[in-house]
Amino acid sequence: MSNKILVLGGTGKTGRRIAERLIQRGLPVRIGSRNANPSFDWENSSNWMDVLQQIDTVYISFQPDLAVPGSVDKISALVEAARRSDVKKLVLLSGRGEQETQHCENIVMQSQLDWSIVRASWFMQNFSEGFLAEAILSGHLVLPIIKAKEPFIDVDDIADVVTKIIADESHSNTLIELTGPELLSFEKIAQLISAAINRPIVFEEVATQQYTEMLRTYEIPDDFIALIKYLFTELMDGRNESLTNEVENILGRKAGSLESYISKVVDAGSWQSKELVAS
Ligand SMILES: NC(=O)c1ccc[n+]([C@@H]2O[C@H](COP(=O)([O-])OP(=O)(O)OC[C@H]3O[C@@H](n4cnc5c(N)ncnc54)[C@H](OP(=O)(O)O)[C@@H]3O)[C@@H](O)[C@H]2O)c1
């Protein structure tokens, strides 16, 4: 593969890991993010043709989420720019069970380029690198009432799968659903992290309206509140309470467990409280 692989969101949870793995294999990677050079911004398509120059394959992790209004237009514009350049393959990170994201998936599938779509369940790393990390550090995890369990996946598994797809030029025109190895509740995860870090984490469920009001007091932007509300209320209705075997099918090993994820984060010191770090 002589040309470059563009990793959008290349400094984020999935992109950073994918870029690292591709570079380790000696493959040429260009990071796509607002702080990269050339910069890539989903809000400004004026230089996308420059960013796509000499690119063979694009890994697309959209910001903030394919489920938000406006994502379809932006994915359409990116696909159009990719078709006008020399891009041969698109690998889209998608969400499981989200109807809105399926419009974006369809645009990629109908791009007339090679494509792979990786639909992932909720990331374990949301508790250490994502929007729940602060709550874990503060020892108080407040969420809306959630009736369903989720097959949380280790982002390292997503990165291994995507790296293999790109490096081996495999799984073209295929939609892959990735999940972790077991269904878990948020409360159970809070208990397991609490035991591992030896600090209490109070788990509290509140009515959705109370939850969104709480987010507003933290001055979280309205569109992010709407996204979080959608993810916790509509998406967590049990539609994703099932496991797939795709991590093992593709990588020839079992999907990572929550326990092994927790060990990695503890070893990295990411859940050390600020007071502990300071003392
Ligand atoms: N979290 C989950 O549980 C979950 C589950 C399934 C699917 N997903 C999907 O995963 C995707 C997010 O992937 P991720 O978690 O790997 O990413 P992430 O950690 O949220 O990534 C942040 C990355 O995006 C870049 N970025 C932020 N705003 C940008 C913008 N306006 N334009 C261009 N780049 C921007 C950041 O770099 P700069 O700041 O330098 O721009 C950084 O590289 C979403 O589409 C979501 O739907 C998430």
Coordinates of C-alpha atoms and ligand atoms in Angstrom, one line a residue:
M1 CA 0.0 0.0 0.0
S2 CA 1.9 3.1 -1.2
N3 CA -0.5 5.8 -0.4
K4 CA -1.6 7.1 3.0
I5 CA -4.3 6.0 5.4
L6 CA -6.3 8.9 6.8
V7 CA -7.4 8.3 10.3
L8 CA -10.2 10.8 11.2
G9 CA -10.4 11.4 14.9
G10 CA -6.9 10.1 14.9
T11 CA -6.1 11.4 18.4
G12 CA -9.4 10.1 19.9
K13 CA -10.3 6.9 21.7
T14 CA -10.5 4.6 18.6
G15 CA -8.4 6.7 16.1
R16 CA -5.3 7.0 18.3
R17 CA -5.1 3.3 18.8
I18 CA -5.7 2.5 15.2
A19 CA -3.1 5.0 14.0
E20 CA -0.6 3.6 16.5
R21 CA -1.2 0.0 15.3
L22 CA -0.9 1.0 11.6
I23 CA 2.3 2.9 12.2
Q24 CA 3.7 -0.1 14.1
R25 CA 3.0 -2.2 11.0
G26 CA 5.0 0.3 9.0
L27 CA 2.0 1.7 7.2
P28 CA 1.8 5.4 6.3
V29 CA -0.8 7.3 8.4
R30 CA -2.2 10.8 8.2
I31 CA -4.0 12.0 11.3
G32 CA -7.3 13.8 10.6
S33 CA -8.3 16.2 13.4
R34 CA -8.6 19.9 14.0
N35 CA -5.1 20.1 15.5
A36 CA -3.4 18.0 12.7
N37 CA -1.5 19.6 9.8
P38 CA -3.4 19.8 7.4
S39 CA -6.2 20.2 9.8
F40 CA -9.5 18.4 9.3
D41 CA -12.7 19.9 10.7
W42 CA -16.2 18.4 10.3
E43 CA -17.6 21.9 10.5
N44 CA -15.5 23.2 7.5
S45 CA -15.2 21.2 4.3
S46 CA -13.2 23.9 2.4
N47 CA -9.9 22.0 2.6
W48 CA -11.1 18.4 2.6
M49 CA -9.7 17.8 -0.9
D50 CA -6.3 18.8 0.4
V51 CA -6.6 16.5 3.4
L52 CA -7.6 13.6 1.1
Q53 CA -4.7 14.1 -1.3
Q54 CA -2.8 10.8 -1.9
I55 CA -5.1 9.0 0.5
D56 CA -6.1 5.4 -0.3
T57 CA -8.2 4.5 2.7
V58 CA -10.1 6.6 5.2
Y59 CA -11.1 5.5 8.7
I60 CA -14.1 7.6 9.6
S61 CA -15.0 8.3 13.3
F62 CA -17.5 11.1 13.2
Q63 CA -17.9 13.9 15.7
P64 CA -19.7 14.1 17.9
D65 CA -21.9 11.1 17.0
L66 CA -23.6 9.8 13.8
A67 CA -26.9 10.0 15.6
V68 CA -26.9 13.9 15.8
P69 CA -28.8 16.0 13.3
G70 CA -26.6 17.1 10.4
S71 CA -24.4 14.0 10.3
V72 CA -26.0 12.7 7.1
D73 CA -25.0 15.9 5.2
K74 CA -21.5 15.8 6.5
I75 CA -20.9 12.1 5.7
S76 CA -22.4 12.8 2.2
A77 CA -20.0 15.6 1.7
L78 CA -17.0 13.5 2.8
V79 CA -18.0 10.6 0.6
E80 CA -18.3 13.0 -2.3
A81 CA -14.9 14.4 -1.7
A82 CA -13.4 10.9 -1.3
R83 CA -15.0 9.9 -4.7
R84 CA -13.5 13.0 -6.4
S85 CA -10.0 12.1 -5.0
D86 CA -8.1 8.8 -5.2
V87 CA -9.7 7.2 -2.2
K88 CA -10.4 3.5 -2.7
K89 CA -11.8 2.4 0.6
L90 CA -13.9 3.8 3.5
V91 CA -14.1 2.2 7.0
L92 CA -16.9 3.8 9.0
L93 CA -17.2 3.5 12.8
S94 CA -20.9 3.3 13.5
G95 CA -23.2 2.7 16.5
R96 CA -25.2 -0.4 17.2
G97 CA -29.0 -0.2 17.1
E98 CA -29.1 3.5 16.1
Q99 CA -31.6 4.1 13.3
E100 CA -30.2 7.6 12.5
T101 CA -26.8 6.2 11.9
Q102 CA -28.1 3.8 9.3
H103 CA -28.7 6.7 6.9
C104 CA -25.0 7.5 7.2
E105 CA -24.1 3.8 6.8
N106 CA -26.2 3.7 3.6
I107 CA -24.4 6.7 2.1
V108 CA -21.1 4.9 2.7
M109 CA -22.4 1.6 1.3
Q110 CA -23.7 3.4 -1.8
S111 CA -20.4 5.3 -2.4
Q112 CA -19.2 3.0 -5.1
L113 CA -16.0 2.8 -3.2
D114 CA -14.9 -0.3 -1.2
W115 CA -16.3 0.0 2.3
S116 CA -16.4 -1.7 5.7
I117 CA -18.7 -0.7 8.4
V118 CA -17.9 -1.4 12.0
R119 CA -20.9 -1.1 14.3
A120 CA -19.7 -1.1 17.9
S121 CA -21.5 -1.4 21.2
W122 CA -20.8 1.1 24.0
F123 CA -17.1 1.5 24.8
M124 CA -15.6 0.4 28.1
Q125 CA -13.3 3.4 27.7
N126 CA -16.3 5.8 28.3
F127 CA -15.5 5.2 32.0
S128 CA -11.8 6.2 31.7
E129 CA -11.4 8.4 28.6
G130 CA -14.9 9.5 27.8
F131 CA -17.8 11.4 29.4
L132 CA -18.1 9.2 32.4
A133 CA -14.5 9.4 33.5
E134 CA -15.0 12.5 35.6
A135 CA -17.9 10.8 37.5
I136 CA -15.7 7.8 38.3
L137 CA -13.0 10.1 39.6
S138 CA -15.4 12.1 41.7
G139 CA -16.9 8.8 43.2
H140 CA -20.5 9.7 42.2
L141 CA -22.0 8.2 39.0
V142 CA -25.4 9.7 38.4
L143 CA -27.4 8.4 35.4
P144 CA -31.0 8.2 34.1
I145 CA -32.9 5.1 35.1
I146 CA -31.6 2.4 32.7
K147 CA -33.6 -0.8 32.3
A148 CA -31.3 -2.5 29.8
K149 CA -27.8 -4.1 30.0
E150 CA -25.1 -3.4 27.4
P151 CA -22.4 -5.6 25.9
F152 CA -19.6 -3.0 26.5
I153 CA -16.6 -3.4 24.3
D154 CA -12.9 -2.7 24.9
V155 CA -11.8 -0.1 22.3
D156 CA -8.5 -2.0 21.9
D157 CA -10.6 -4.7 20.3
I158 CA -12.2 -2.2 17.9
A159 CA -8.7 -0.9 17.0
D160 CA -7.3 -4.4 16.4
V161 CA -10.3 -5.2 14.1
V162 CA -10.1 -2.0 12.2
T163 CA -6.3 -2.3 11.8
K164 CA -6.6 -5.8 10.5
I165 CA -9.3 -4.7 8.0
I166 CA -7.1 -1.8 6.7
A167 CA -3.7 -3.6 6.8
D168 CA -5.0 -6.8 5.2
E169 CA -7.3 -5.0 2.8
S170 CA -10.0 -7.4 4.0
H171 CA -13.7 -7.4 4.9
S172 CA -14.6 -5.1 2.0
N173 CA -18.3 -4.4 1.5
T174 CA -19.1 -6.0 4.9
L175 CA -20.9 -4.7 7.9
I176 CA -19.5 -6.0 11.2
E177 CA -21.2 -5.8 14.6
L178 CA -18.7 -5.8 17.4
T179 CA -19.6 -6.3 21.1
G180 CA -17.8 -7.2 24.2
P181 CA -18.1 -10.7 25.8
E182 CA -20.9 -10.1 28.3
L183 CA -24.0 -8.0 29.1
L184 CA -23.3 -5.6 31.9
S185 CA -25.2 -2.9 33.8
F186 CA -23.7 0.5 34.6
E187 CA -24.2 -0.3 38.3
K188 CA -22.2 -3.5 38.1
I189 CA -19.4 -1.7 36.3
A190 CA -19.3 1.0 39.0
Q191 CA -19.1 -1.7 41.6
L192 CA -16.3 -3.5 39.8
I193 CA -14.3 -0.3 39.3
S194 CA -14.9 0.8 42.9
A195 CA -13.5 -2.6 44.1
A196 CA -10.5 -2.3 41.8
I197 CA -9.5 1.2 42.8
N198 CA -10.4 0.7 46.5
R199 CA -12.6 3.8 46.6
P200 CA -16.4 4.1 46.9
I201 CA -18.4 5.0 43.8
V202 CA -21.9 6.0 44.7
F203 CA -24.3 4.9 41.9
E204 CA -27.5 6.9 41.6
E205 CA -30.3 6.6 39.1
V206 CA -32.6 9.6 38.6
A207 CA -35.6 10.5 36.4
T208 CA -34.5 11.6 32.9
Q209 CA -35.7 15.1 33.4
Q210 CA -33.8 15.4 36.6
Y211 CA -30.7 14.1 34.8
T212 CA -31.0 16.6 32.0
E213 CA -31.5 19.5 34.4
M214 CA -28.4 18.3 36.3
L215 CA -26.4 18.4 33.1
R216 CA -27.7 22.0 32.4
T217 CA -26.4 23.1 35.8
Y218 CA -22.9 22.0 34.6
E219 CA -23.4 24.2 31.5
I220 CA -23.2 21.3 29.1
P221 CA -24.3 22.4 25.7
D222 CA -28.0 21.6 24.7
D223 CA -27.0 19.5 21.7
F224 CA -24.8 17.3 23.8
I225 CA -27.5 17.0 26.4
A226 CA -30.0 15.9 23.7
L227 CA -27.5 13.3 22.5
I228 CA -26.9 11.9 26.0
K229 CA -30.6 11.8 26.6
Y230 CA -31.2 9.9 23.3
L231 CA -28.4 7.4 24.1
F232 CA -29.6 6.7 27.6
T233 CA -33.4 6.7 27.1
E234 CA -34.2 5.6 23.5
L235 CA -31.2 3.5 22.7
M236 CA -31.1 1.7 26.1
D237 CA -34.4 0.0 25.6
G238 CA -33.0 -3.5 25.4
R239 CA -32.5 -3.5 21.6
N240 CA -28.8 -4.1 22.0
E241 CA -29.0 -6.8 24.7
S242 CA -27.3 -9.4 22.6
L243 CA -23.7 -10.5 21.9
T244 CA -21.8 -11.1 18.6
N245 CA -18.8 -13.3 18.0
E246 CA -17.1 -11.0 15.5
V247 CA -14.1 -10.0 17.6
E248 CA -13.2 -13.7 17.9
N249 CA -14.1 -14.5 14.3
I250 CA -11.8 -11.7 13.0
L251 CA -9.0 -11.7 15.5
G252 CA -9.0 -15.4 16.5
R253 CA -9.1 -14.5 20.2
K254 CA -11.8 -13.7 22.6
A255 CA -13.1 -10.2 23.1
G256 CA -11.5 -8.4 26.1
S257 CA -13.4 -8.6 29.4
L258 CA -14.3 -5.8 31.6
E259 CA -11.9 -7.1 34.3
S260 CA -9.0 -7.0 31.9
Y261 CA -10.0 -3.4 30.8
I262 CA -10.2 -2.3 34.5
S263 CA -6.7 -3.8 35.1
K264 CA -5.2 -1.9 32.2
V265 CA -6.7 1.4 33.4
V266 CA -5.6 0.8 37.0
D267 CA -2.1 -0.1 35.8
A268 CA -2.0 3.1 33.7
G269 CA -3.0 5.1 36.8
S270 CA -5.9 6.8 35.0
W271 CA -8.3 6.5 37.9
Q272 CA -6.0 7.9 40.5
S273 CA -7.9 10.7 42.2
K274 CA -6.4 14.2 41.9
E275 CA -5.9 14.3 45.7
L276 CA -4.0 11.0 45.6
V277 CA -1.8 12.1 42.7
A278 CA -1.1 15.4 44.5
S279 CA -0.2 13.8 47.8
Ligands
LIG1 N1 -18.5 6.1 22.9 C1 -19.2 5.0 22.6 O1 -19.5 4.2 23.4 C2 -19.4 4.7 21.1 C3 -20.0 3.5 20.7 C4 -20.3 3.3 19.4 C5 -19.9 4.2 18.4 N2 -19.3 5.4 18.8 C6 -18.9 6.4 17.8 O2 -17.6 6.7 18.0 C7 -17.3 8.0 17.3 C8 -16.3 8.7 18.1 O3 -15.1 8.0 18.1 P1 -14.1 8.0 19.2 O4 -14.7 7.8 20.6 O5 -12.9 7.2 18.9 O6 -13.7 9.6 19.1 P2 -13.3 10.6 20.3 O7 -12.5 10.0 21.3 O8 -14.6 11.2 20.7 O9 -12.5 11.5 19.4 C9 -12.1 12.7 19.5 C10 -11.3 12.9 18.1 O10 -12.1 13.6 17.2 C11 -11.4 14.8 16.9 N3 -12.4 15.9 16.7 C12 -13.3 16.4 17.6 N4 -14.1 17.3 17.1 C13 -13.8 17.4 15.7 C14 -14.3 18.1 14.6 N5 -15.2 19.0 14.8 N6 -13.7 17.9 13.4 C15 -12.7 17.0 13.3 N7 -12.2 16.2 14.3 C16 -12.7 16.4 15.5 C17 -10.4 15.1 18.0 O11 -9.3 15.8 17.6 P3 -9.3 17.4 17.6 O12 -9.8 17.9 18.9 O13 -7.8 17.7 17.3 O14 -10.1 17.9 16.5 C18 -10.0 13.7 18.3 O15 -9.1 13.2 17.4 C19 -18.7 8.7 17.3 O16 -19.1 8.8 15.9 C20 -19.6 7.7 18.0 O17 -20.9 7.7 17.4 C21 -19.1 5.7 20.1

